[in-house]
Each structure stands twice: as C-alpha cells, then as structure tokens.
Coordinates of C-alpha atoms in Angstrom, one line a residue:
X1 CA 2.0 -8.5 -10.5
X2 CA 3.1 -11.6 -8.0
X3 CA 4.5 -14.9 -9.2
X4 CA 2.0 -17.3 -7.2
X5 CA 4.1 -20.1 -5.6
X6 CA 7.1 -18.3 -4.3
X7 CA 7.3 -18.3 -0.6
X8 CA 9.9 -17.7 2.2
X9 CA 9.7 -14.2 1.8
X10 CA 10.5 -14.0 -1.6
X11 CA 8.4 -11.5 -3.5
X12 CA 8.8 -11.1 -7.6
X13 CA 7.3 -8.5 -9.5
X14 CA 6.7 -7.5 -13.8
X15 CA 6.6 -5.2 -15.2
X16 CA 4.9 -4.7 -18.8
X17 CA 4.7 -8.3 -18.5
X18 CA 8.9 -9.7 -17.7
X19 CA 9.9 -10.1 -14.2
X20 CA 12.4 -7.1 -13.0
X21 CA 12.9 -7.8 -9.2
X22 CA 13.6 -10.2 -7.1
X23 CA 13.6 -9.5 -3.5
X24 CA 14.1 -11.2 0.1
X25 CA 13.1 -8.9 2.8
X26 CA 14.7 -5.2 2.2
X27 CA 17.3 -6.7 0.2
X28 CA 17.4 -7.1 -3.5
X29 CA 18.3 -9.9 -4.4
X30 CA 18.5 -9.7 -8.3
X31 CA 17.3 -7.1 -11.4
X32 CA 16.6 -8.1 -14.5
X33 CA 17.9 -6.4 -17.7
X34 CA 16.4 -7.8 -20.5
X35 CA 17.6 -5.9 -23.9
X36 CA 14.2 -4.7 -25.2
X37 CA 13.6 -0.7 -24.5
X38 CA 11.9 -0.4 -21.6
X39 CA 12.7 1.7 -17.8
X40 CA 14.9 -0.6 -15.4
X41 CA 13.5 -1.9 -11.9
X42 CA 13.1 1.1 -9.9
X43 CA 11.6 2.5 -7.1
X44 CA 10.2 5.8 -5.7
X45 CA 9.2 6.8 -9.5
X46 CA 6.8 9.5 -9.9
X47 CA 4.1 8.0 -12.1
X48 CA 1.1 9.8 -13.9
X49 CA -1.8 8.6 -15.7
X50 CA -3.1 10.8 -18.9
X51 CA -6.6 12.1 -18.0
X52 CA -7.8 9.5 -21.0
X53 CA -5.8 6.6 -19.4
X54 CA -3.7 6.5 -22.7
X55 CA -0.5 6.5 -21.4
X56 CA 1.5 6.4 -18.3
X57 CA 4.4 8.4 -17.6
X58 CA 7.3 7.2 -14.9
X59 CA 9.7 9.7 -13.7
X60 CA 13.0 10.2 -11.3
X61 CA 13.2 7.2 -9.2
X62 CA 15.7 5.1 -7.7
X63 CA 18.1 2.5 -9.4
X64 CA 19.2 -0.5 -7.1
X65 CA 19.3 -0.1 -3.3
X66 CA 17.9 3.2 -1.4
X67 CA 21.4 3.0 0.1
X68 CA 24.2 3.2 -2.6
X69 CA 21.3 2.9 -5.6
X70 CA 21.5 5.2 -8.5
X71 CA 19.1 8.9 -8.2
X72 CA 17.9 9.3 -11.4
X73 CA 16.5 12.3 -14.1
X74 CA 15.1 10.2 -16.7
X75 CA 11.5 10.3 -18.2
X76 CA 9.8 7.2 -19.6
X77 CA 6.0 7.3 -21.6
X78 CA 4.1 4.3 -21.7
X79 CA 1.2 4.0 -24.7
X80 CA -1.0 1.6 -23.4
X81 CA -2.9 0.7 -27.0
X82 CA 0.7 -0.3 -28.4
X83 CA 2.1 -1.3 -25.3
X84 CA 5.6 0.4 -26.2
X85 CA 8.2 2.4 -23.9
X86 CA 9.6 4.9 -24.6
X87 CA 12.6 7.1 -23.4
X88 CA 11.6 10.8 -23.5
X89 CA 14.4 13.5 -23.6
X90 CA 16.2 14.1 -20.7
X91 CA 14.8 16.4 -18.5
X92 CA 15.8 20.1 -16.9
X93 CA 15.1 19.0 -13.4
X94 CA 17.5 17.3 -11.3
X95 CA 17.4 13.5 -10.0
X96 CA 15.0 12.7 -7.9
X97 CA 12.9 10.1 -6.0
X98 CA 9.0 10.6 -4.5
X99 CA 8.3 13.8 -6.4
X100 CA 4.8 14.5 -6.2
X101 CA 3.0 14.5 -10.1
X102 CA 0.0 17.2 -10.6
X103 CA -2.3 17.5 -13.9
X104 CA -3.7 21.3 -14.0
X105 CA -5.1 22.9 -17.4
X106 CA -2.9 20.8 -20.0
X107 CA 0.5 21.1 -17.9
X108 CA 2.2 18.8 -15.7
X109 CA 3.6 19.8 -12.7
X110 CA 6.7 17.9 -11.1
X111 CA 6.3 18.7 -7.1
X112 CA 8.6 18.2 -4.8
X113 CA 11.0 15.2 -3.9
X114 CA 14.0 13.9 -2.2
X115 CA 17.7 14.9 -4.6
X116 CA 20.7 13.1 -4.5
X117 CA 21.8 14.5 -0.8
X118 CA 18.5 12.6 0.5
X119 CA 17.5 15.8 1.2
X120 CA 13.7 17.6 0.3
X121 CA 13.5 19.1 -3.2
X122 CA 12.0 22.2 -2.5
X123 CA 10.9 23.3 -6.2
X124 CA 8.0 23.0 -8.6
X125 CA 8.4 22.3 -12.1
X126 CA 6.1 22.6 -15.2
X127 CA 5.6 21.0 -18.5
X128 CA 3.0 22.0 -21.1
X129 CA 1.6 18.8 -22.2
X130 CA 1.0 17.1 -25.8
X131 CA -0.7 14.0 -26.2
X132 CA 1.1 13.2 -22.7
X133 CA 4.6 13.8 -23.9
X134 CA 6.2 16.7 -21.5
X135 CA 7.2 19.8 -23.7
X136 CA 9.5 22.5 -22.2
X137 CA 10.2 21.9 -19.0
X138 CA 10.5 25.1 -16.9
X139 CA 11.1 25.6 -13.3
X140 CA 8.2 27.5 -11.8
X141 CA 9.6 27.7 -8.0
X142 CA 12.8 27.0 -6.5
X143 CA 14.0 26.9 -3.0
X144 CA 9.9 27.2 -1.7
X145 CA 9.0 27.6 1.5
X146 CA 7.5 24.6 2.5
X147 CA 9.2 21.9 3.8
X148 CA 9.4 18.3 2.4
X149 CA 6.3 18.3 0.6
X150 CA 3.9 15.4 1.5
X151 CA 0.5 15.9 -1.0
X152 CA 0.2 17.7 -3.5
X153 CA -2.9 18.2 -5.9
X154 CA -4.9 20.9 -8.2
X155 CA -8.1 22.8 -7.1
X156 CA -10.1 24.5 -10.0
X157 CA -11.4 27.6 -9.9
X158 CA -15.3 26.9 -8.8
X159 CA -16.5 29.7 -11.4
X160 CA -14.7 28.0 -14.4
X161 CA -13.5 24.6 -14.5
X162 CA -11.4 24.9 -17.6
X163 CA -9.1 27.8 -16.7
X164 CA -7.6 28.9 -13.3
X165 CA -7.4 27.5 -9.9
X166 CA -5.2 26.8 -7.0
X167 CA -2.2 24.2 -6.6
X168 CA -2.5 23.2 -3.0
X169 CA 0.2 21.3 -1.1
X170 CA 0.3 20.1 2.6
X171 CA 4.2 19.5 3.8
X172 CA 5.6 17.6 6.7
X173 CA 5.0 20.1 9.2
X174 CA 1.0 19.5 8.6
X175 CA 1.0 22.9 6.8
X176 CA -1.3 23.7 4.0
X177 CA 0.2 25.9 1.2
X178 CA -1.7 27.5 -1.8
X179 CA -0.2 28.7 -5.1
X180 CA -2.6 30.4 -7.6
X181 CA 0.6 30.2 -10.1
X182 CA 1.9 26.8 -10.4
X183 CA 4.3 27.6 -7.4
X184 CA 5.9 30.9 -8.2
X185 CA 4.3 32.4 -5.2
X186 CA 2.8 30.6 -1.8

C-alpha cells in the first residue's frame, strides 16, 4: 500500500498494516523493525495464496539490498481471519530468492530460484500440505535440466481432476518442460 503525499521519488510501503520500506530510487533508504512477530521488509519472496484464500504463505527472499542483502530460508504463514504471522520451521531447502510456488493435489511445490551464488536453483521441492502449513519438506529433483526456470504451473489430468496431472515449466531458453512426477523426471 502507498503513503499518499510523498513525492520526489520517494515511495513507502506496509505491510500487514506498519510501514517497512522506505525507498529513493534503487536505494533503500530505511527498514523498519518494529518488535511485534511478523517477516522483515523483503523482496523476491515467493508467496502463495491457499486455494480458500485463508492464508498466505511468504518464502526465501531477500533481506536488505540485492547487492550485499541477506539470502534467506525462512517460511512465514499468514491467517488472514486473525490477521497473525507466523514463523514456520525452518526449511530443508536452501536460501533463495524468485522461486517459483505451485499448488498440485494437496502439496506445494517450491520451483526453482536464484541461491546465494546468484546463480539458478535448479531443483524442485515438495511439501504435503495441512491447513496451509508445509509438512515434510522433500526434495523431488535436484540439479534438473532446465535452465533458470521462468514459469512454472500444474496441469491436471483432463480425465480426473482430483488426482494426477503434469507440472509444466518454461525456462530461460524459451523451453517447455513437463514432469508427470513433481520433477523427479522431465
């Protein structure tokens, strides 16, 4: 959300209502930290909305500047009717920015990405879930063979819509990929 009257290029966001950022430009100017519980200013999150918009999950991301800012692993859930954060357990996955989230038949898969090196993330990785809290996190492909993985997204199976179907992903040589099993095989 903008704060109306600021001008000279200064832009302010909130989040969950408190302002976080504070930026002029490409340079940040100033985070807040207030002390309740709640995810610090970030960007390149990964975010997913439950199915029944009850919650909101946001995941990886960057702390601070994309030059010298912090990579991180952390997972935070969002309930929307008691608008309370909260920090999930830490993840098996590795820190990340720009992963790609896809919803397919109760699990969440966490696509893609740039790590720590600023290079791709070339793995897939699943979580079954429960009332939109990631369970058992479980990597279902490593080193793949796409490159930097630009779109991401779950086709079901046209004869049943409840069970099977294909995760599809286009990377950034314009290449269309297809995984029948959450990315163990392309």
């Amino acid at each position: 959300k903008l704060w109306p009257g600021l001008n000279h290029g200064l832009l302010a966001m909130r989040l969950a209502g408190e302002s976080v950022e504070l930026w002029s430009g490409q340079r940040l100017i100033m985070i807040s930290r207030n002390d309740e519980h709640r995810p610090l200013a970030r960007f390149g999150a990964t975010v997913a909305m439950a199915p029944d918009c009850s919650a909101v999950l946001v995941m990886g991301g960057i702390e601070g500047h994309i030059i010298g800012g912090v990579c991180l692993k952390e997972i935070w859930r969002f309930d929307v009717d008691e608008k309370i954060w909260n920090l999930l357990e830490t993840p098996s996955w590795s820190p990340r920015r720009g992963a790609i989230p896809v919803v397919c038949e109760g699990r969440l898969l966490l696509v893609g990405g740039t790590g720590l090196d600023a290079h791709p993330v070339r793995e897939v990785w699943a979580a079954d879930m429960q009332r939109w809290y990631p369970m058992n996190w479980q990597s279902t492909s490593t080193n793949a063979p796409w490159e930097d993985a630009i779109c991401a997204l779950w086709v079901c199976n046209s004869q049943n819509n409840h069970y099977g179907g294909s995760l599809l992903l286009f990377d950034a040589t314009s290449t269309l990929w297809s995984s029948k099993d959450e990315g163990r095989t392309w």
